[in-house]
Amino acid sequence: MLEDLARLLPTIEAGALDEAAVYRRERAGERADARRRRPGAQLCPICGTSAARFLPFGLFGRPNARCPGCGSVERHRFLWLWLARNTRALSGRLSILHTAPEPCLAARLRPLHGRRYVTVDRFDPAADLRADLAALPLPDGRFDLVISSHTLEHVADDRGAMAEMARVLRPGGTALLMFPYDPRRPTREDPAIDTPAARMAAYGHPWHLRIYGTDVVDRMRAAGLEPTLVDSRRVLSGHRRRRHRINANHLFACRRVVG
Ligand SMILES: [Zn+2]
């Protein structure tokens, strides 16, 4: 996706390509690199691919990042290991709502959970539901788990989206939320930053509307979600982070509270 964005940036900044068009292209075109590679020191916990090095990824070609088997990058592998350790998502059957579903995760989760696994996306024609996160066409308390990774920073009404995720979770259910997060600062956002070029300069991405900071927990609590911040460096040993190639990363494990 981001390699594509780097190439397309001049067109995006000229206003000739919008978010929906780019994300449709990504969803339609994303596929794993099928080339055969020799096993090595890196191991993808999602698809089991072993490689001497992973592929470069991102606007600046971050080295050793993307799994050649499933296309996962560091944050997907962190999310996966957290799911494996802390939920029954990989060992039992749960009702799961997955927003803007990453193909590397969806390919594993759907066979495990069947029709209890539901995907939602604003743009992706392959998603089970085409909907805005702030207005989910789903009943209250339907899901055990919501997975939403690198989605909320694209949503104007992110407070409404969090409230909707809480609403569709059963009491005690879990929302696993990831987004660009700076643990040293408050959230940076400004409605006046409203062009792809300005957002690129402010947030490092043409369609991100903010970089979350420490106050994000207040938004979660207001939505009925009680967050626990999980830092990859605190929960994974150095060996595991090197083996699975996981960088300094954060996720929020939020419990649905009622009342
Ligand atoms: Zn993989």
XYZ file of N, CA and C in Angstrom, residues 27 30 32 44 46-47 66-67 69-73 75-77 80 98 101-109 117:
84
model
N -7.070 -2.885 -2.109
C -7.774 -4.106 -1.710
C -7.838 -5.082 -2.878
N -3.832 -6.247 -3.609
C -2.862 -6.733 -2.654
C -2.732 -8.249 -2.723
N 0.296 -11.549 -1.792
C 1.610 -11.867 -1.245
C 2.621 -12.070 -2.368
N 7.552 -15.518 10.293
C 6.256 -14.832 10.401
C 5.312 -15.702 11.231
N 2.216 -15.339 11.589
C 0.875 -15.401 10.996
C 0.793 -16.525 9.976
N 1.765 -16.581 9.054
C 1.666 -17.580 7.972
C 2.757 -18.644 8.059
N 8.316 -6.553 5.594
C 7.096 -7.168 5.072
C 7.319 -8.652 4.796
N 6.439 -9.478 5.336
C 6.577 -10.924 5.140
C 6.337 -11.269 3.659
N 5.522 -14.048 2.531
C 4.471 -15.058 2.423
C 3.079 -14.455 2.447
N 2.778 -13.637 3.469
C 1.405 -13.138 3.645
C 1.286 -11.633 3.517
N 2.408 -10.935 3.426
C 2.343 -9.478 3.291
C 2.254 -8.736 4.611
N 2.322 -9.453 5.737
C 2.234 -8.765 7.032
C 3.426 -7.841 7.234
N 3.193 -6.750 7.989
C 4.302 -5.924 8.471
C 4.330 -6.030 9.993
N 3.415 -4.413 12.659
C 2.263 -4.240 13.550
C 1.271 -5.389 13.452
N 1.163 -5.993 12.252
C 0.267 -7.142 12.114
C 0.776 -8.316 12.932
N 2.086 -8.511 12.926
C 2.657 -9.657 13.664
C 2.535 -9.440 15.170
N -1.066 -10.130 16.042
C -1.320 -11.575 15.988
C -0.822 -12.274 17.258
N -14.040 -7.075 12.157
C -12.706 -6.624 11.742
C -12.896 -5.439 10.802
N -10.223 -4.723 6.928
C -9.498 -5.969 7.200
C -8.222 -6.127 6.381
N -7.121 -6.326 7.078
C -5.860 -6.571 6.390
C -5.897 -7.988 5.832
N -5.574 -8.182 4.548
C -5.675 -9.526 3.951
C -4.869 -10.581 4.710
N -3.714 -10.209 5.254
C -2.882 -11.212 5.936
C -3.577 -11.760 7.184
N -4.383 -10.924 7.854
C -5.091 -11.378 9.057
C -6.415 -12.046 8.679
N -7.119 -11.444 7.726
C -8.429 -11.980 7.335
C -8.299 -13.399 6.785
N -7.214 -13.653 6.055
C -7.031 -14.976 5.441
C -6.916 -16.065 6.502
N -6.416 -15.710 7.687
C -6.324 -16.706 8.764
C -7.585 -16.739 9.623
N -8.178 -15.564 9.865
C -9.300 -15.503 10.809
C -10.600 -16.060 10.222
N -17.243 -14.324 11.701
C -16.223 -13.319 11.399
C -16.793 -12.367 10.341
